[in-house]
Structures are given as C-alpha cells and as structure tokens.
Amino acid sequence: METTLCIIKPDAVKNGFEDKINEKIISSGLKIIKSKKTFLTEEIARDFYKEHASKPFFNELVEFIISGEVVVQVLEGDNAIKSYRSLMGATNPDEAEEGTLRKLFAESLSKNAVHGSDSIDNAKIEIDYFFQENEICSRTR
Ligand code: IDP
Ligand code: MG
C-alpha cells in the first residue's frame, strides 16, 4: 500500500470543487486517510516548490499557492502515486484527458486545481510537511 500527498489548490477551493474532487478521488479507488484545510506561508511554499526555484514561473507559482486556503490530504491505495497522478491529468489542463481532475476543474496552467506527489521519496517528504508531529505547516482554519 502506498501513500501520496494531494493538495486541492486555492482556485479549486474558491470555486467550491472540494467535494467534487474528493468524490472522484474516492471513486477512483483511493482512500483519503488524512485531510485538513490550511494556508501555506510564503516560506513553506518556496521550500515546498524549491525544485522549481530557477523556473520563470516560480514567483507566480508561490504567489498563487499562498493566495487562499488549500485542502491538504494523504491518499492511500495500490500505486497511489501513479494512480492519483493519472487521475489529476496533465499539468496543463488544455492537454489533460477527459474526466481527469485538471480537465474538469482547473482554470489554467498555473491555476490547475490539484497537486500530487511525483515519487515515493517526494511523497514521504511532502506528507511530513503537513502530517507529522514535527510537521512544518500546522496552521489550520
Ligand atoms: P505537476 O503539478 O503536474 O507535478 P510541475 O511541473 O511539478 O507539475 O509544476 C508544478 C506546478 O507549477 C504546476 O502544477 C503548475 O501549477 C505550475 N506550473 C508548471 N509549469 C508552469 C508554467 O509554465 N507556467 C505557470 N505555472 C506552471
Ligand atoms: Mg510536480
């Protein structure tokens, strides 16, 4: 059994898609084992997305992810990482397949509704950000 980190991003929370996204996650066979609504601080966001620090869209990405509430969740299932990434669809919603979360709920490439971990190592690191005793981000609504 594998776990992965899911974030419902500020655009999707503002647009009221939280429940619809979670229905799709559950009907895909994944289990939502932890969930909380929180805000990312700028410091957390810059660290969370540090692999993109040199990209031209980095500041936009950080500004966006801290612009509103997010729902942070741990999903569990067989091949949860790959399975949830395929449910999310392509990063750019214009390229996402029909029925995927980004096709259904994303506004644009930068406001693309959901985040999902991309490897076992990153899933562990990302889950620790939000759901451990020494978690870095513990602010809740
Ligand atoms: P992923 O979320 O599908 O794993 P990554 O390449 O890890 O995609 O990029 C992280 C996030 O950065 C994306 O989800 C998206 O919100 C944003 N992003 C990626 N590429 C661009 C871009 O070219 N312009 C603006 N934002 C981007
Ligand atoms: Mg990524």
Coordinates of C-alpha atoms and ligand atoms in Angstrom, one line a residue:
M1 CA 0.0 0.0 0.0
E2 CA 1.3 3.4 -1.0
T3 CA 0.5 6.9 0.1
T4 CA 0.7 10.2 -1.7
L5 CA 0.1 13.9 -0.9
C6 CA -2.8 15.6 -2.6
I7 CA -3.4 19.4 -2.4
I8 CA -6.6 20.9 -3.5
K9 CA -5.2 24.3 -4.7
P10 CA -6.7 27.8 -3.9
D11 CA -8.6 28.1 -7.3
A12 CA -10.4 24.8 -6.7
V13 CA -11.2 25.6 -3.1
K14 CA -12.5 29.1 -4.1
N15 CA -14.6 27.6 -6.9
G16 CA -16.2 25.1 -4.5
F17 CA -14.8 22.0 -6.1
E18 CA -13.5 20.3 -2.9
D19 CA -16.3 17.8 -2.6
K20 CA -16.5 17.0 -6.3
I21 CA -12.7 16.4 -6.4
N22 CA -12.9 14.1 -3.3
E23 CA -15.8 12.1 -4.9
K24 CA -13.6 11.5 -7.9
I25 CA -10.7 10.5 -5.7
I26 CA -12.8 8.0 -3.8
S27 CA -14.5 6.5 -6.8
S28 CA -11.0 6.0 -8.4
G29 CA -10.3 3.6 -5.5
L30 CA -8.1 5.8 -3.4
K31 CA -8.8 6.3 0.3
I32 CA -8.5 9.8 1.9
I33 CA -6.8 8.9 5.2
K34 CA -6.0 12.4 6.4
S35 CA -7.3 15.8 5.4
K36 CA -7.0 19.4 6.6
K37 CA -7.7 22.9 5.4
T38 CA -4.8 25.2 5.9
F39 CA -2.8 28.1 4.4
L40 CA 0.8 27.8 3.1
T41 CA 3.1 30.6 4.2
E42 CA 5.4 32.1 1.7
E43 CA 8.4 30.4 3.4
I44 CA 6.7 27.0 3.3
A45 CA 5.6 27.4 -0.3
R46 CA 9.1 28.4 -1.5
D47 CA 10.6 25.4 0.1
F48 CA 7.8 23.0 -1.0
Y49 CA 8.3 24.0 -4.6
K50 CA 12.1 24.5 -4.4
E51 CA 12.7 22.1 -7.4
H52 CA 11.2 24.9 -9.5
A53 CA 13.1 27.8 -8.0
S54 CA 15.0 28.6 -11.2
K55 CA 11.9 28.5 -13.4
P56 CA 10.4 31.7 -14.8
F57 CA 7.0 30.8 -13.3
F58 CA 8.4 30.2 -9.7
N59 CA 7.2 33.5 -8.2
E60 CA 3.8 33.2 -9.8
L61 CA 3.5 29.6 -8.5
V62 CA 4.4 30.7 -4.9
E63 CA 2.1 33.7 -5.0
F64 CA -0.8 31.5 -6.2
I65 CA -0.4 28.7 -3.8
I66 CA -0.4 31.1 -0.8
S67 CA -3.3 33.2 -2.2
G68 CA -6.0 31.2 -0.4
E69 CA -7.0 28.2 1.6
V70 CA -5.9 24.8 0.4
V71 CA -7.0 21.3 1.4
V72 CA -4.1 19.0 2.1
Q73 CA -4.7 15.3 2.1
V74 CA -3.0 12.0 2.3
L75 CA -4.3 9.4 -0.2
E76 CA -3.7 5.7 0.2
G77 CA -4.0 2.9 -2.2
D78 CA -2.2 0.5 -4.6
N79 CA 0.2 2.5 -6.7
A80 CA -1.3 5.6 -5.1
I81 CA 1.3 8.0 -6.5
K82 CA 0.9 7.0 -10.2
S83 CA -2.8 6.3 -9.9
Y84 CA -3.5 9.8 -8.4
R85 CA -1.3 11.5 -11.0
S86 CA -3.2 9.8 -13.7
L87 CA -6.5 10.9 -12.1
M88 CA -5.1 14.5 -12.0
G89 CA -4.3 14.6 -15.7
A90 CA -1.6 16.7 -17.4
T91 CA -0.2 19.8 -15.7
N92 CA -1.7 22.0 -18.4
P93 CA -5.5 21.5 -18.3
D94 CA -5.6 22.1 -22.1
E95 CA -3.6 18.9 -22.5
A96 CA -5.4 16.9 -19.8
E97 CA -7.6 13.9 -20.8
E98 CA -11.4 14.0 -20.5
G99 CA -12.6 13.0 -17.0
T100 CA -9.3 14.0 -15.2
L101 CA -9.4 16.4 -12.3
R102 CA -7.5 19.1 -14.2
K103 CA -9.7 18.8 -17.3
L104 CA -12.8 19.1 -15.1
F105 CA -11.8 21.6 -12.5
A106 CA -8.6 23.6 -13.5
E107 CA -8.7 27.2 -14.7
S108 CA -5.3 27.4 -16.3
L109 CA -1.7 26.0 -16.3
S110 CA -0.9 28.0 -13.2
K111 CA -4.3 27.6 -11.5
N112 CA -4.6 23.9 -12.1
A113 CA -6.7 22.8 -9.2
V114 CA -4.6 20.0 -7.7
H115 CA -1.1 18.9 -6.7
G116 CA 0.1 15.3 -6.4
S117 CA 3.5 13.9 -5.3
D118 CA 5.6 12.6 -8.2
S119 CA 7.7 9.9 -6.5
I120 CA 7.9 7.7 -3.3
D121 CA 10.7 9.9 -1.9
N122 CA 8.8 13.1 -2.6
A123 CA 5.6 11.7 -1.2
K124 CA 7.3 11.0 2.1
I125 CA 8.8 14.4 2.3
E126 CA 5.6 16.2 1.3
I127 CA 3.4 14.2 3.7
D128 CA 5.9 15.1 6.5
Y129 CA 5.3 18.8 5.8
F130 CA 1.8 18.6 6.9
F131 CA 1.0 15.5 8.9
Q132 CA 3.9 14.6 11.3
E133 CA 4.4 15.6 14.9
N134 CA 7.2 17.9 13.8
E135 CA 5.3 19.0 10.8
I136 CA 6.4 22.3 9.2
C137 CA 3.0 23.6 8.4
S138 CA 0.4 23.1 11.1
R139 CA -1.9 26.2 10.7
T140 CA -5.5 25.2 10.3
R141 CA -8.6 27.2 9.6
Ligands
IDP1 P1 2.8 18.9 -11.6 O1 2.0 19.8 -10.7 O2 1.9 18.3 -12.7 O3 3.7 18.0 -11.0 P2 5.2 20.5 -12.1 O4 6.0 20.5 -13.4 O5 5.8 19.9 -10.9 O6 3.7 20.0 -12.4 O7 4.9 22.1 -11.8 C1 4.4 22.5 -10.5 C2 3.3 23.5 -10.7 O8 3.8 24.7 -11.3 C3 2.2 23.0 -11.7 O9 1.2 22.3 -11.1 C4 1.6 24.4 -12.1 O10 0.7 24.9 -11.2 C5 2.9 25.3 -12.1 N1 3.5 25.4 -13.5 C6 4.2 24.4 -14.2 N2 4.6 24.9 -15.4 C7 4.1 26.2 -15.4 C8 4.3 27.2 -16.4 O11 4.9 27.0 -17.5 N3 3.6 28.4 -16.1 C9 3.0 28.7 -15.0 N4 2.8 27.7 -14.0 C10 3.4 26.5 -14.2
MG2 MG 5.3 18.3 -9.7

